[in-house]
mmCIF file of C-alpha atoms in Angstrom:
data_model
loop_
_atom_site.group_PDB
_atom_site.id
_atom_site.type_symbol
_atom_site.label_atom_id
_atom_site.label_comp_id
_atom_site.label_asym_id
_atom_site.label_seq_id
_atom_site.Cartn_x
_atom_site.Cartn_y
_atom_site.Cartn_z
ATOM 1 C CA MET D 1 -85.619 -50.512 -145.384
ATOM 2 C CA SER D 2 -83.629 -53.353 -144.021
ATOM 3 C CA GLY D 3 -84.436 -55.105 -140.837
ATOM 4 C CA ALA D 4 -83.359 -58.253 -139.081
ATOM 5 C CA ALA D 5 -85.321 -61.381 -139.909
ATOM 6 C CA SER D 6 -87.415 -62.700 -137.052
ATOM 7 C CA ALA D 7 -87.852 -66.368 -136.145
ATOM 8 C CA SER D 8 -90.902 -66.385 -138.428
ATOM 9 C CA GLY D 9 -88.723 -65.214 -141.340
ATOM 10 C CA ARG D 10 -90.428 -61.812 -141.488
ATOM 11 C CA ARG D 11 -88.209 -58.749 -141.396
ATOM 12 C CA ALA D 12 -88.467 -56.489 -138.383
ATOM 13 C CA PRO D 13 -89.015 -52.875 -139.412
ATOM 14 C CA ALA D 14 -85.894 -50.705 -139.262
ATOM 15 C CA THR D 15 -88.210 -47.829 -138.420
ATOM 16 C CA THR D 16 -91.068 -48.115 -135.972
ATOM 17 C CA VAL D 17 -94.319 -46.194 -135.927
ATOM 18 C CA ALA D 18 -93.075 -44.505 -132.749
ATOM 19 C CA ASP D 19 -89.893 -43.438 -134.594
ATOM 20 C CA LEU D 20 -91.930 -41.923 -137.437
ATOM 21 C CA LEU D 21 -94.242 -40.088 -135.030
ATOM 22 C CA LEU D 22 -91.310 -38.702 -133.042
ATOM 23 C CA GLU D 23 -89.540 -37.463 -136.160
ATOM 24 C CA LEU D 24 -92.777 -35.974 -137.503
ATOM 25 C CA GLU D 25 -93.195 -33.987 -134.263
ATOM 26 C CA GLN D 26 -89.574 -32.844 -134.160
ATOM 27 C CA GLU D 27 -89.515 -31.780 -137.800
ATOM 28 C CA SER D 28 -92.918 -30.120 -137.651
ATOM 29 C CA GLN D 29 -91.343 -27.435 -135.467
ATOM 30 C CA ALA D 30 -88.874 -26.490 -138.216
ATOM 31 C CA SER D 31 -91.625 -26.604 -140.830
ATOM 32 C CA ARG D 32 -93.750 -24.210 -138.765
ATOM 33 C CA ARG D 33 -90.836 -21.777 -138.328
ATOM 34 C CA ILE D 34 -90.197 -21.714 -142.065
ATOM 35 C CA LEU D 35 -93.827 -21.569 -143.220
ATOM 36 C CA GLU D 36 -94.802 -18.795 -140.822
ATOM 37 C CA ARG D 37 -92.202 -16.571 -142.531
ATOM 38 C CA VAL D 38 -93.780 -16.918 -145.970
ATOM 39 C CA PRO D 39 -94.736 -13.356 -146.978
ATOM 40 C CA GLY D 40 -98.437 -13.372 -147.816
ATOM 41 C CA GLU D 41 -98.049 -10.515 -150.282
ATOM 42 C CA ARG D 42 -95.568 -12.513 -152.418
ATOM 43 C CA LEU D 43 -97.439 -15.818 -152.871
ATOM 44 C CA ASP D 44 -97.455 -15.514 -156.676
ATOM 45 C CA TRP D 45 -93.667 -15.010 -156.841
ATOM 46 C CA THR D 46 -91.548 -17.668 -158.537
ATOM 47 C CA PRO D 47 -87.763 -17.779 -159.036
ATOM 48 C CA HIS D 48 -88.112 -19.383 -162.471
ATOM 49 C CA GLU D 49 -90.847 -20.139 -165.001
ATOM 50 C CA LYS D 50 -90.470 -23.877 -164.359
ATOM 51 C CA SER D 51 -90.663 -23.483 -160.572
ATOM 52 C CA MET D 52 -93.714 -23.580 -158.347
ATOM 53 C CA THR D 53 -94.878 -20.240 -157.036
ATOM 54 C CA LEU D 54 -94.095 -19.405 -153.431
ATOM 55 C CA GLY D 55 -97.730 -20.072 -152.527
ATOM 56 C CA GLN D 56 -97.786 -23.431 -154.313
ATOM 57 C CA LEU D 57 -94.535 -24.571 -152.719
ATOM 58 C CA ALA D 58 -95.672 -23.489 -149.246
ATOM 59 C CA MET D 59 -98.998 -25.308 -149.631
ATOM 60 C CA HIS D 60 -97.208 -28.405 -150.913
ATOM 61 C CA ILE D 61 -94.958 -28.431 -147.851
ATOM 62 C CA ALA D 62 -97.927 -27.839 -145.574
ATOM 63 C CA SER D 63 -99.899 -30.736 -147.043
ATOM 64 C CA VAL D 64 -97.202 -33.408 -147.573
ATOM 65 C CA PRO D 65 -97.370 -35.233 -144.198
ATOM 66 C CA GLY D 66 -101.113 -35.849 -144.271
ATOM 67 C CA ALA D 67 -101.299 -36.500 -147.997
ATOM 68 C CA ILE D 68 -98.497 -39.071 -148.023
ATOM 69 C CA ALA D 69 -99.750 -40.748 -144.857
ATOM 70 C CA GLU D 70 -103.090 -41.080 -146.675
ATOM 71 C CA VAL D 71 -101.378 -42.494 -149.786
ATOM 72 C CA SER D 72 -99.640 -45.079 -147.571
ATOM 73 C CA ARG D 73 -103.001 -46.545 -146.583
ATOM 74 C CA ASN D 74 -103.352 -48.033 -150.075
ATOM 75 C CA PRO D 75 -101.003 -50.697 -151.472
ATOM 76 C CA THR D 76 -100.408 -48.743 -154.714
ATOM 77 C CA PHE D 77 -100.345 -45.276 -156.199
ATOM 78 C CA ASP D 78 -100.587 -44.519 -159.899
ATOM 79 C CA VAL D 79 -98.245 -41.767 -161.100
ATOM 80 C CA THR D 80 -100.796 -40.679 -163.685
ATOM 81 C CA THR D 81 -103.020 -39.431 -160.847
ATOM 82 C CA VAL D 82 -103.382 -35.680 -161.142
ATOM 83 C CA ILE D 83 -101.986 -33.997 -158.049
ATOM 84 C CA PRO D 84 -103.389 -30.506 -157.578
ATOM 85 C CA ARG D 85 -100.925 -27.716 -156.823
ATOM 86 C CA PRO D 86 -103.128 -25.154 -155.105
ATOM 87 C CA SER D 87 -101.634 -21.828 -154.193
ATOM 88 C CA ALA D 88 -102.157 -20.280 -150.802
ATOM 89 C CA THR D 89 -104.228 -17.146 -150.397
ATOM 90 C CA SER D 90 -102.559 -16.211 -147.104
ATOM 91 C CA THR D 91 -99.925 -17.281 -144.621
ATOM 92 C CA ALA D 92 -102.754 -18.132 -142.219
ATOM 93 C CA GLU D 93 -104.138 -20.600 -144.766
ATOM 94 C CA ILE D 94 -100.699 -22.228 -145.062
ATOM 95 C CA MET D 95 -100.430 -22.617 -141.295
ATOM 96 C CA GLU D 96 -103.966 -24.009 -141.014
ATOM 97 C CA THR D 97 -103.220 -26.493 -143.810
ATOM 98 C CA LEU D 98 -100.031 -27.583 -142.027
ATOM 99 C CA GLU D 99 -101.833 -28.215 -138.733
ATOM 100 C CA GLU D 100 -104.605 -30.186 -140.479
ATOM 101 C CA SER D 101 -102.024 -32.195 -142.411
ATOM 102 C CA LEU D 102 -100.015 -33.009 -139.292
ATOM 103 C CA ALA D 103 -103.168 -34.075 -137.441
ATOM 104 C CA ARG D 104 -104.145 -36.356 -140.326
ATOM 105 C CA ALA D 105 -100.651 -37.874 -140.466
ATOM 106 C CA ARG D 106 -100.666 -38.481 -136.689
ATOM 107 C CA THR D 107 -104.092 -40.141 -136.839
ATOM 108 C CA ILE D 108 -103.053 -42.443 -139.683
ATOM 109 C CA LEU D 109 -99.694 -43.338 -138.128
ATOM 110 C CA ASN D 110 -101.332 -43.988 -134.750
ATOM 111 C CA SER D 111 -103.710 -46.436 -136.448
ATOM 112 C CA MET D 112 -100.724 -48.544 -137.621
ATOM 113 C CA ASN D 113 -98.545 -51.050 -135.855
ATOM 114 C CA ASP D 114 -94.902 -51.764 -136.618
ATOM 115 C CA GLY D 115 -95.823 -54.789 -138.709
ATOM 116 C CA ASP D 116 -97.930 -52.565 -140.984
ATOM 117 C CA LEU D 117 -94.724 -50.790 -141.999
ATOM 118 C CA LEU D 118 -93.559 -53.995 -143.682
ATOM 119 C CA ALA D 119 -96.556 -54.148 -146.013
ATOM 120 C CA PRO D 120 -95.581 -53.903 -149.685
ATOM 121 C CA TRP D 121 -96.312 -50.655 -151.481
ATOM 122 C CA ARG D 122 -95.944 -50.003 -155.206
ATOM 123 C CA MET D 123 -95.697 -46.938 -157.403
ATOM 124 C CA MET D 124 -97.515 -47.788 -160.613
ATOM 125 C CA LYS D 125 -98.041 -46.366 -164.083
ATOM 126 C CA GLY D 126 -101.143 -48.182 -165.141
ATOM 127 C CA GLU D 127 -100.198 -51.869 -164.869
ATOM 128 C CA GLU D 128 -96.429 -51.169 -164.873
ATOM 129 C CA VAL D 129 -94.633 -51.226 -161.520
ATOM 130 C CA ILE D 130 -92.327 -48.203 -161.341
ATOM 131 C CA PHE D 131 -90.887 -49.271 -157.989
ATOM 132 C CA ALA D 132 -91.817 -51.429 -155.026
ATOM 133 C CA ILE D 133 -90.926 -50.649 -151.414
ATOM 134 C CA THR D 134 -92.465 -51.197 -147.995
ATOM 135 C CA ARG D 135 -95.027 -48.856 -146.444
ATOM 136 C CA GLY D 136 -92.365 -47.847 -143.922
ATOM 137 C CA GLU D 137 -89.958 -46.923 -146.707
ATOM 138 C CA LEU D 138 -92.675 -44.841 -148.356
ATOM 139 C CA LEU D 139 -93.320 -42.959 -145.135
ATOM 140 C CA ARG D 140 -89.610 -42.424 -144.503
ATOM 141 C CA SER D 141 -88.637 -41.399 -148.044
ATOM 142 C CA VAL D 142 -91.680 -39.508 -149.268
ATOM 143 C CA MET D 143 -93.548 -38.284 -146.196
ATOM 144 C CA LEU D 144 -90.380 -37.207 -144.394
ATOM 145 C CA ASN D 145 -87.369 -36.911 -146.721
ATOM 146 C CA HIS D 146 -89.446 -35.449 -149.565
ATOM 147 C CA TRP D 147 -90.881 -32.966 -147.043
ATOM 148 C CA TYR D 148 -87.369 -31.856 -146.033
ATOM 149 C CA HIS D 149 -86.316 -31.495 -149.655
ATOM 150 C CA HIS D 150 -89.107 -29.043 -150.405
ATOM 151 C CA ARG D 151 -88.583 -27.258 -147.092
ATOM 152 C CA GLY D 152 -84.993 -26.641 -148.192
ATOM 153 C CA GLN D 153 -86.265 -25.232 -151.491
ATOM 154 C CA LEU D 154 -88.482 -22.867 -149.553
ATOM 155 C CA THR D 155 -85.527 -21.519 -147.569
ATOM 156 C CA VAL D 156 -83.884 -20.591 -150.892
ATOM 157 C CA TYR D 157 -87.088 -18.818 -151.983
ATOM 158 C CA LEU D 158 -87.115 -16.905 -148.676
ATOM 159 C CA ARG D 159 -83.460 -15.932 -149.056
ATOM 160 C CA MET D 160 -84.106 -14.672 -152.603
ATOM 161 C CA LEU D 161 -86.996 -12.571 -151.291
ATOM 162 C CA GLY D 162 -84.893 -11.076 -148.494
ATOM 163 C CA VAL D 163 -86.839 -12.876 -145.760
ATOM 164 C CA PRO D 164 -84.689 -13.944 -142.784
ATOM 165 C CA VAL D 165 -84.169 -17.723 -142.882
ATOM 166 C CA PRO D 166 -84.759 -19.442 -139.547
ATOM 167 C CA ALA D 167 -82.235 -21.708 -137.868
ATOM 168 C CA ILE D 168 -83.184 -25.330 -138.552
ATOM 169 C CA TYR D 169 -80.327 -27.788 -137.819
ATOM 170 C CA GLY D 170 -78.018 -25.120 -136.517
ATOM 171 C CA ASP D 171 -77.479 -21.448 -137.167
ATOM 172 C CA SER D 172 -78.586 -19.773 -140.368
ATOM 173 C CA ALA D 173 -76.995 -16.587 -141.663
ATOM 174 C CA ASP D 174 -79.954 -14.760 -140.089
ATOM 175 C CA GLU D 175 -80.600 -16.566 -136.824
ATOM 176 C CA ARG D 176 -78.681 -18.344 -134.087
ATOM 177 C CA ALA D 177 -80.097 -21.769 -133.242
ATOM 178 C CA LEU D 178 -79.681 -21.345 -129.494
ATOM 179 C CA ALA D 179 -80.284 -17.613 -129.213
#
């Protein structure tokens, strides 16, 4: 994240808390449209032995905003931390998880100010620094961009299962964006 230096020498955040909240709200609509199409009877399906199941991927997408917002509250995260990959038991559970995750992300973001986004944050492996970025960069790259990445994976899963893929940033082969 690059920002202009202020008179005090501190960088101004390139992204504001308001920007992150606005994008979270806008993108949550697409996430809802995709997740609500997850077929509850196919949650154990996987396209490959190395892939997450449909239920695991859907739950991961549903939980990312709140989980990463929570991770951003601490100055470090250790990559050796075990991250559970629960599978959903129903589409309703996925949707409930998404709404809880979004509420948690909103609460955490609303507790921050723009200066908080400049706080250093480090990915660690024990005492070794894997990478160092700002809290704002973490929220942009992992809470949001990482979320979109997995959402895109889910659209491929849906296509492979014959489920109509919703329009997201324009038409899909199954749905017109402005219909």
